[in-house]
CSV table of C-alpha atoms in Angstrom, one decimal:
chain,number,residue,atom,x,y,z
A,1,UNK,CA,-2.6,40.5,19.7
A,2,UNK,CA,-1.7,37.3,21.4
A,3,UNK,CA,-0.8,37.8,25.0
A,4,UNK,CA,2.6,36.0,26.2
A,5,UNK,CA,1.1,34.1,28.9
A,6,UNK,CA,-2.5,33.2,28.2
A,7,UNK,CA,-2.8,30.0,28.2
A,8,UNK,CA,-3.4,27.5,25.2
A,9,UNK,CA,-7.2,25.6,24.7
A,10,UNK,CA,-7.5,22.7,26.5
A,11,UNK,CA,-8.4,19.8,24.2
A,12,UNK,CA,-11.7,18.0,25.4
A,13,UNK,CA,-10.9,14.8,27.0
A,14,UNK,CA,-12.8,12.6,24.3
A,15,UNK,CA,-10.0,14.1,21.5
A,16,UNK,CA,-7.3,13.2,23.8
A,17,UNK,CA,-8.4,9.5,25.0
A,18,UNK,CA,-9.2,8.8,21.6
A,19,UNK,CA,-8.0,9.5,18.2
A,20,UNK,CA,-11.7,8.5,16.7
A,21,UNK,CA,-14.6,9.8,16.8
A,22,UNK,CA,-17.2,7.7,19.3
A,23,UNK,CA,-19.4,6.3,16.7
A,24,UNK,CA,-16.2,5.1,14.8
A,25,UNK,CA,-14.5,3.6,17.9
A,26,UNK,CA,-13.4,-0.2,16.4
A,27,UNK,CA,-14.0,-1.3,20.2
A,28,UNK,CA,-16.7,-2.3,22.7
A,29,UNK,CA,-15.7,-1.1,26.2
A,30,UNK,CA,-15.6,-4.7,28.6
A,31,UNK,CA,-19.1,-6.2,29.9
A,32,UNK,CA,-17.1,-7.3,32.8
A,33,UNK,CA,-13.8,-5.4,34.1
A,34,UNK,CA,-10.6,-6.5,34.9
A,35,UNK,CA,-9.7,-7.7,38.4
A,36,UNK,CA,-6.1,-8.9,39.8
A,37,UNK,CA,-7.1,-12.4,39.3
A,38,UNK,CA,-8.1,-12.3,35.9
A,39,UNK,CA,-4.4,-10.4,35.2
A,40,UNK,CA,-2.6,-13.1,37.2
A,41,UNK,CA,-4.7,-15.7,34.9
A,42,UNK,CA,-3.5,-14.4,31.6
A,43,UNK,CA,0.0,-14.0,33.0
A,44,UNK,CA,0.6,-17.5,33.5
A,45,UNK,CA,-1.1,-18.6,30.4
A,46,UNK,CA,1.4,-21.1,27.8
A,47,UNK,CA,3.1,-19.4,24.4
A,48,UNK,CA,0.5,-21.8,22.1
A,49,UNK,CA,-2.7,-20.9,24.1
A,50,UNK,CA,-1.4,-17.3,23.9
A,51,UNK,CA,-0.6,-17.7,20.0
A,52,UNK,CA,-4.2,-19.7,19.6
A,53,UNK,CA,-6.1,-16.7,20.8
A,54,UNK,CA,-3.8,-14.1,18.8
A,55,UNK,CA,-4.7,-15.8,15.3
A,56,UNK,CA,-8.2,-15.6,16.5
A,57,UNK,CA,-7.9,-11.8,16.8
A,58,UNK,CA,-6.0,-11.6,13.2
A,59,UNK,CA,-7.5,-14.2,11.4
A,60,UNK,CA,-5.6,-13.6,8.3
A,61,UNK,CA,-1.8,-13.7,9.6
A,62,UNK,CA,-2.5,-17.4,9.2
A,63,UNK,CA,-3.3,-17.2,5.5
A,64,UNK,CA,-0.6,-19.2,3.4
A,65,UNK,CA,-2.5,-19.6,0.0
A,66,UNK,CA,-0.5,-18.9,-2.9
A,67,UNK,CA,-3.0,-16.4,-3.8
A,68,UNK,CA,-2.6,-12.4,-4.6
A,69,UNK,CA,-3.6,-9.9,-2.3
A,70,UNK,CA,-6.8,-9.4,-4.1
A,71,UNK,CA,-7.8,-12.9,-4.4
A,72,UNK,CA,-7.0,-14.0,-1.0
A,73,UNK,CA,-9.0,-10.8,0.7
A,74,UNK,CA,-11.2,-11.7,3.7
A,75,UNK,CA,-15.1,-10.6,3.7
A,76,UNK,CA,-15.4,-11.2,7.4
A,77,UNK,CA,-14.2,-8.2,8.5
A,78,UNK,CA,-11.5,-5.6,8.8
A,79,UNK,CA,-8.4,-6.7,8.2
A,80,UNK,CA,-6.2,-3.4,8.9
A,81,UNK,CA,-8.2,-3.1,11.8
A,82,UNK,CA,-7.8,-7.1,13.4
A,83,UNK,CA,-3.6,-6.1,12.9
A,84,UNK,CA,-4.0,-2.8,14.7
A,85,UNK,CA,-5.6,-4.7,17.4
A,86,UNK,CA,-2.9,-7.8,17.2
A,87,UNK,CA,-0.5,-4.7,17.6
A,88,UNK,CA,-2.4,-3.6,20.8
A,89,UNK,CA,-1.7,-7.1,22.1
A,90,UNK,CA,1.9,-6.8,21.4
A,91,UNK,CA,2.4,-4.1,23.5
A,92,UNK,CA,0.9,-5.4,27.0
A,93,UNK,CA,3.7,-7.4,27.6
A,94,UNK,CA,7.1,-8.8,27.0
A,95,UNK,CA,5.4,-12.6,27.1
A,96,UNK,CA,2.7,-11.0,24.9
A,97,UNK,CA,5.1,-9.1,22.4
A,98,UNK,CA,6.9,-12.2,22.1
A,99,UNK,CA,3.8,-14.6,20.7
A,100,UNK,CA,2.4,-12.0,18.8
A,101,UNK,CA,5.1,-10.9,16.5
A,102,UNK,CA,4.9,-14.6,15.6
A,103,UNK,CA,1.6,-14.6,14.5
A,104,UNK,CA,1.5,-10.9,12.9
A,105,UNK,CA,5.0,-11.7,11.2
A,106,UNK,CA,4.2,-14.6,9.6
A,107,UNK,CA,1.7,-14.0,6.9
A,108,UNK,CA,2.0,-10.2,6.3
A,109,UNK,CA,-0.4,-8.2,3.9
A,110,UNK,CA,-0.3,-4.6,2.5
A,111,UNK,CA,-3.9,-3.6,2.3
A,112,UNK,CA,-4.9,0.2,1.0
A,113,UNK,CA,-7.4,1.0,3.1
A,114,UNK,CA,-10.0,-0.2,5.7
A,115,UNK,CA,-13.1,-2.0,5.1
A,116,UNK,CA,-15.1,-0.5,7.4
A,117,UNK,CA,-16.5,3.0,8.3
A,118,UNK,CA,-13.4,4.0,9.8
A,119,UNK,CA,-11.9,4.6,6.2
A,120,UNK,CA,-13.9,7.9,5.2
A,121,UNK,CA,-13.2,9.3,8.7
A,122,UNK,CA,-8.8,8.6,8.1
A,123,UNK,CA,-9.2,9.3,4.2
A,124,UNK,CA,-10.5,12.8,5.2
A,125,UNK,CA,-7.9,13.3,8.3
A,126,UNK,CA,-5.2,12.4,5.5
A,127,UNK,CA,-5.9,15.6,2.7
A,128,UNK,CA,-5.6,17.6,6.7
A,129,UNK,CA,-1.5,17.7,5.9
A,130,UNK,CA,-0.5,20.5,7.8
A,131,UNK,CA,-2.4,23.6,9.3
A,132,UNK,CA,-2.1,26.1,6.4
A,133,UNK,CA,-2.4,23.2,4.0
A,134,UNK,CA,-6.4,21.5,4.3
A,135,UNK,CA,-6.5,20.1,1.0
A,136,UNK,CA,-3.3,18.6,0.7
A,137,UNK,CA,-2.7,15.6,-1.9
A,138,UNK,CA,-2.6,12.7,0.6
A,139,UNK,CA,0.2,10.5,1.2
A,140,UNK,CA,-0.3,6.8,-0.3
A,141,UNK,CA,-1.3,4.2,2.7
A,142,UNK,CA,-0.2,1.6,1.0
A,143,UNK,CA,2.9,2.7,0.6
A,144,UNK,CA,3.9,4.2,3.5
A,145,UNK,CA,2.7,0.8,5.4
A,146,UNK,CA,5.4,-0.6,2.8
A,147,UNK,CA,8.2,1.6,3.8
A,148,UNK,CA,6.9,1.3,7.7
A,149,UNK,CA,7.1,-2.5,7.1
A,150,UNK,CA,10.6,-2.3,5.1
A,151,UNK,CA,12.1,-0.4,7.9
A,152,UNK,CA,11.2,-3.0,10.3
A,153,UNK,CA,12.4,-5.9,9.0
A,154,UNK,CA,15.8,-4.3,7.9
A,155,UNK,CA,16.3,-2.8,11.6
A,156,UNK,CA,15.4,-6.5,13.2
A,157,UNK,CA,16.6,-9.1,10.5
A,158,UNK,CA,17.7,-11.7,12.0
A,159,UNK,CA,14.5,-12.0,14.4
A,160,UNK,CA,11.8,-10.6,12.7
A,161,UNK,CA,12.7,-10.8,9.0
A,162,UNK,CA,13.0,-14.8,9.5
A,163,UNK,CA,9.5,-14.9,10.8
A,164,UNK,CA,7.7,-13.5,7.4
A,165,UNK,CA,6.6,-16.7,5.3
A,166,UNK,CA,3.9,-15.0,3.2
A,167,UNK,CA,3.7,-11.1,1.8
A,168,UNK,CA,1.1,-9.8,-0.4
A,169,UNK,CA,0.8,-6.3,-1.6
A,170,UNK,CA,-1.9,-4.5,-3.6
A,171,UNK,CA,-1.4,-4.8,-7.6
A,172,UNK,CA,-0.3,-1.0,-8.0
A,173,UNK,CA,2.1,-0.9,-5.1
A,174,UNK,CA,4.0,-3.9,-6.7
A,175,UNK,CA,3.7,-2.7,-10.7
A,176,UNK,CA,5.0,0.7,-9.8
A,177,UNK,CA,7.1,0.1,-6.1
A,178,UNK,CA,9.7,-2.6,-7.1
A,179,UNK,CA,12.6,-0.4,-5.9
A,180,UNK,CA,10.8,-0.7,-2.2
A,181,UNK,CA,10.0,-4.2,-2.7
A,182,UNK,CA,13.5,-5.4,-4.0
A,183,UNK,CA,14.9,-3.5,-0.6
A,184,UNK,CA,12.4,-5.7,1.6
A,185,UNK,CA,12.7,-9.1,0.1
A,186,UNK,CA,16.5,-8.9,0.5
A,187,UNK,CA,15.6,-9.6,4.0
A,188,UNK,CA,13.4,-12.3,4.1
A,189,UNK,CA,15.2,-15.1,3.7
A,190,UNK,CA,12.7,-18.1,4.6
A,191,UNK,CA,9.8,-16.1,2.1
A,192,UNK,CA,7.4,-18.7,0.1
A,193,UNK,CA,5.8,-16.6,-1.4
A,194,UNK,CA,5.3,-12.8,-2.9
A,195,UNK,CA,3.4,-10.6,-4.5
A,196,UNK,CA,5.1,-10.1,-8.0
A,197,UNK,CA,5.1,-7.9,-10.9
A,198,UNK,CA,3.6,-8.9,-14.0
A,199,UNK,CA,6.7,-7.8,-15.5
A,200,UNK,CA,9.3,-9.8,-14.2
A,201,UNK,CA,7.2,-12.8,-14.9
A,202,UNK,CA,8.1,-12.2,-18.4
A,203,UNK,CA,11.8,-11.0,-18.0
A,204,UNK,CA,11.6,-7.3,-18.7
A,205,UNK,CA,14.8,-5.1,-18.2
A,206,UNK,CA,13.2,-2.6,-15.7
A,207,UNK,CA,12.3,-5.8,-13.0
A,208,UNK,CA,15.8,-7.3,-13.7
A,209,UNK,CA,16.9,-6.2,-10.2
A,210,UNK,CA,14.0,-7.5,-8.6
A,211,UNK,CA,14.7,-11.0,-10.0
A,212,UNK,CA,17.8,-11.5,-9.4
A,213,UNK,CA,17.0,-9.7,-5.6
A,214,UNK,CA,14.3,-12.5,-5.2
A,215,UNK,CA,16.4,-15.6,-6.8
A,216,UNK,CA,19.5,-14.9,-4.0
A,217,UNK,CA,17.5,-14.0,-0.8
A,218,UNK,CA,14.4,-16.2,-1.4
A,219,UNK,CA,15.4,-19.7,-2.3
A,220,UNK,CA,12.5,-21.1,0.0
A,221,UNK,CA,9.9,-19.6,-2.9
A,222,UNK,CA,6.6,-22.4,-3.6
A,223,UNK,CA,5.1,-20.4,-6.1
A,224,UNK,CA,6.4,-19.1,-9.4
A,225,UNK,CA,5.1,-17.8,-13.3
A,226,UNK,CA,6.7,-17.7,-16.6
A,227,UNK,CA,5.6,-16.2,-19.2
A,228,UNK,CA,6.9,-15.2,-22.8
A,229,UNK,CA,10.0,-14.4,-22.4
A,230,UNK,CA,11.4,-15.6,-19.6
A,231,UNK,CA,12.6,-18.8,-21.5
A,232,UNK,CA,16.1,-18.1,-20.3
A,233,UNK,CA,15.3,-17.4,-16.8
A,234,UNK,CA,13.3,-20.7,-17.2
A,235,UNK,CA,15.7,-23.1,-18.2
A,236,UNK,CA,17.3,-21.9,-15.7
A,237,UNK,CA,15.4,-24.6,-13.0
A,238,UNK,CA,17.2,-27.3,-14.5
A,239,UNK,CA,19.9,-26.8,-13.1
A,240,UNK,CA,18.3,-27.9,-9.2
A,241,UNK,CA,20.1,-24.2,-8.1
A,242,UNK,CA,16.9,-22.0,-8.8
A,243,UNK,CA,13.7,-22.6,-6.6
A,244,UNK,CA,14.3,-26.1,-5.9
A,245,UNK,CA,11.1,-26.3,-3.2
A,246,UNK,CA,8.4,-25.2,-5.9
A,247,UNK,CA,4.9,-26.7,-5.1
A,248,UNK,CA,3.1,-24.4,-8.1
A,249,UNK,CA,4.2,-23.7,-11.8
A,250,UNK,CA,2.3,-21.7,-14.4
A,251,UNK,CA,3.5,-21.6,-17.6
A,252,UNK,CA,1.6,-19.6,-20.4
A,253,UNK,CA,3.1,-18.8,-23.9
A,254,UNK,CA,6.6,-20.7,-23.1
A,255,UNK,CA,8.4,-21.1,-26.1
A,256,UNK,CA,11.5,-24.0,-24.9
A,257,UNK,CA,12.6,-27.0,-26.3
A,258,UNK,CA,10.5,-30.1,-24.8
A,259,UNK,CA,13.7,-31.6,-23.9
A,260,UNK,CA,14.5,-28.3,-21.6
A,261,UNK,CA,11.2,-28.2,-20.1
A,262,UNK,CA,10.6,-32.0,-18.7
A,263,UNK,CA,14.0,-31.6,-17.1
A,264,UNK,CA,13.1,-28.7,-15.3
A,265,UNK,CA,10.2,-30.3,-14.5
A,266,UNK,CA,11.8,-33.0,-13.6
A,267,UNK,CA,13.9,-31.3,-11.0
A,268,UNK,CA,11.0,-29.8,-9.5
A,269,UNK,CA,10.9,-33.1,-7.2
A,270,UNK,CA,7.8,-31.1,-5.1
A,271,UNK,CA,6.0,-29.9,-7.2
A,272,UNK,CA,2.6,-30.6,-7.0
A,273,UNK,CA,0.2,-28.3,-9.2
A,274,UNK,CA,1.1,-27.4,-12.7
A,275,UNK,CA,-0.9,-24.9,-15.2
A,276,UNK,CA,-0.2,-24.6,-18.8
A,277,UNK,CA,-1.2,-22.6,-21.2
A,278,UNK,CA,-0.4,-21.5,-25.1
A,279,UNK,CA,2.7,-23.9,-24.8
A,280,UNK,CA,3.0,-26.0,-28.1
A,281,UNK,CA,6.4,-28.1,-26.9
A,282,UNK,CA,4.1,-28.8,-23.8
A,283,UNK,CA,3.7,-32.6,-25.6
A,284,UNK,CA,3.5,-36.4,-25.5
A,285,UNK,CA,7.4,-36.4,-25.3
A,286,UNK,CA,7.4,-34.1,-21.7
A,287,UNK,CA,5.2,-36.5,-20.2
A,288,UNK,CA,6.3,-39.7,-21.6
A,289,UNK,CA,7.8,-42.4,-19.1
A,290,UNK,CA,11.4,-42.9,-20.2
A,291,UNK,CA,14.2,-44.9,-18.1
A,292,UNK,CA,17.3,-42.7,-19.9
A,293,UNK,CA,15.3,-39.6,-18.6
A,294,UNK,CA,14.3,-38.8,-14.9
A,295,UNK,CA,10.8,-39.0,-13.3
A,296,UNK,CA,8.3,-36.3,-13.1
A,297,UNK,CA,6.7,-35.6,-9.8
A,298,UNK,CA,3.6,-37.0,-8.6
A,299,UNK,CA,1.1,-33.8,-9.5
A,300,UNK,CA,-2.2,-33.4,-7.5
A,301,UNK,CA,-3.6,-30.8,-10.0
A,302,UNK,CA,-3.1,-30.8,-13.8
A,303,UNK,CA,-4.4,-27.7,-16.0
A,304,UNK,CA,-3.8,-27.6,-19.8
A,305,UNK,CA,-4.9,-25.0,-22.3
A,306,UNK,CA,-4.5,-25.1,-26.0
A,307,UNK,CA,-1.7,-27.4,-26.1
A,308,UNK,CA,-1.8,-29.4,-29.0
A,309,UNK,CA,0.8,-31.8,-29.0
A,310,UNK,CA,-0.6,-33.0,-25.8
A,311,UNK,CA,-3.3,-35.9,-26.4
A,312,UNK,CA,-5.0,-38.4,-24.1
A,313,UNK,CA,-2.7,-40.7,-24.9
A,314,UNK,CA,0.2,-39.1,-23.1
A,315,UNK,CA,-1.7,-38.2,-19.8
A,316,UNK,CA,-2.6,-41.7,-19.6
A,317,UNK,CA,1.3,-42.9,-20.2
A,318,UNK,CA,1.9,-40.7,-17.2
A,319,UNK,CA,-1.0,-41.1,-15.2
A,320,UNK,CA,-0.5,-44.9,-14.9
A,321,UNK,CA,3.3,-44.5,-14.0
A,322,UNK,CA,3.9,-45.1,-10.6
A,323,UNK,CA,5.7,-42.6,-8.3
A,324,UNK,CA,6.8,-43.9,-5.5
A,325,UNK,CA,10.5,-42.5,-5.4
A,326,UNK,CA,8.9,-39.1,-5.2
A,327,UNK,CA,10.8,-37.8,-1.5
A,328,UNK,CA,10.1,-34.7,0.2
């Protein structure tokens, strides 16, 4: 029997300064320690200086390739761990919270777990649900850091939600999380590009939300995919309303008329790398130089896979045209 008034174990004083273990701590402790002059140094230090040494310590928040969350992962390091210490930084100061959300906001990324040692450690602390429950079935990190991230942005729109440019998420959190993505792209509003289902590349019913979500609150978008299917939601560039700032355009098993597809292409005045694939009206006529039909932009990167209507003939008609009305 418990007595009223014994007192409870005191936890040692390593559990409580720490929650890791100390041959998992991701930090060194100083070489040199802190003195009132070095604090009155970083107090007086400029926003860019501030924001150079903050990308420095989260490399990746400066990542704006148009790549997946997969392709675009960093070998270097960490990268959970470089934001939890960007997040560190944030909370020093009001100067300090103020550059740092601008570099941690700007290119954000979903990972699923940590590459380092410090992932078999939190994996195991994860099944530890509750006291009379040790072998839980662990939350998903990927998606709670989703829903973490979605309640952010949606209680601070107007000044965080403008700062995120770039957002990639692991493959399975958007295939089988659309719901949760839909709610934080709406948002987002100066987004170029996002992690998309494979889906609504090709214009299935169940991602019909999602488009529709990402076509009205993402008009800023550089990267996009069609696939077969979506020739509706294609022809749909034409009209200069959808996407008019896209810089890369895959196409792969578009069946449209050649006429539909070189003016969408046409009124994709920035676009600047184009991959095509399995598109027979991808042909001479798309690429020809015509005066009754407007200019095609001035691509830096050409791709072209069994199209057979397309011949060396017609890259060379393009090729030589000159493009020097292409604005930005």
């Amino acid at each position: 029997m418990r007595l009223p008034f014994s007192r409870k174990k005191e936890k040692k004083k390593s559990d409580a300064s720490s929650p890791y273990p100390d041959d998992l701590r991701p930090w060194e402790p100083p070489r040199f320690p802190p003195t009132r002059a070095s604090a009155q140094l970083l107090a007086h230090l400029p926003r860019v200086v501030l924001q150079r040494i903050f990308v420095y310590i989260c490399p990746h928040s400066r990542d704006e390739s148009y790549e997946t969350c997969e392709e675009s992962a960093s070998d270097s390091g960490c990268m959970l761990c470089d934001l939890r210490d960007l997040s560190h930084c944030a909370q020093v100061s009001r100067t300090w919270r103020a550059s740092a959300i601008t570099v941690m906001y700007h290119s954000v990324r979903i990972d699923p777990v940590h590459y380092c040692k410090l992932e078999a450690f939190l994996a195991e602390k994860r099944k530890k649900t509750s006291r009379f429950d040790r072998n839980g079935i662990p939350e998903d990190p990927a998606l709670a850091r989703l829903r973490l991230f979605r309640r952010t942005v949606r209680d601070d729109p107007t000044r965080i939600g403008k700062l995120v440019q770039f957002l990639k998420t692991p493959y399975m959190i958007r295939e089988s999380c659309h719901v949760e993505l839909a709610q934080t792209i709406a948002v987002l509003p100066n987004l170029q590009y996002v992690d998309l289902p494979e889906g609504m590349f090709a214009d299935e019913p169940n991602y019909a939300t999602l488009r529709l979500e990402v076509q009205a609150r993402c008009p800023d978008l550089r990267k996009m995919t069609y696939v077969r299917g979506s020739e509706s939601s294609f022809a749909n560039l034409a009209t200069g309303r959808v996407w008019p700032r896209l810089e890369v355009l895959e196409l792969d098993r578009v069946d449209v008329d050649p006429m539909v597809l070189r003016t969408a292409l046409a009124s994709l005045t920035r676009l600047r790398a184009l991959k095509v694939s399995e598109t027979p009206s991808f042909s001479d006529e798309v690429m020809a130089a015509d005066d009754g039909l407007p200019p095609l932009p001035a691509l830096e990167e050409l791709i072209v896979k069994d199209a057979p209507r397309m011949t060396t003939a017609g890259l060379v008609e393009y090729l030589s045209c000159r493009h020097d009305s292409r604005t930005f």
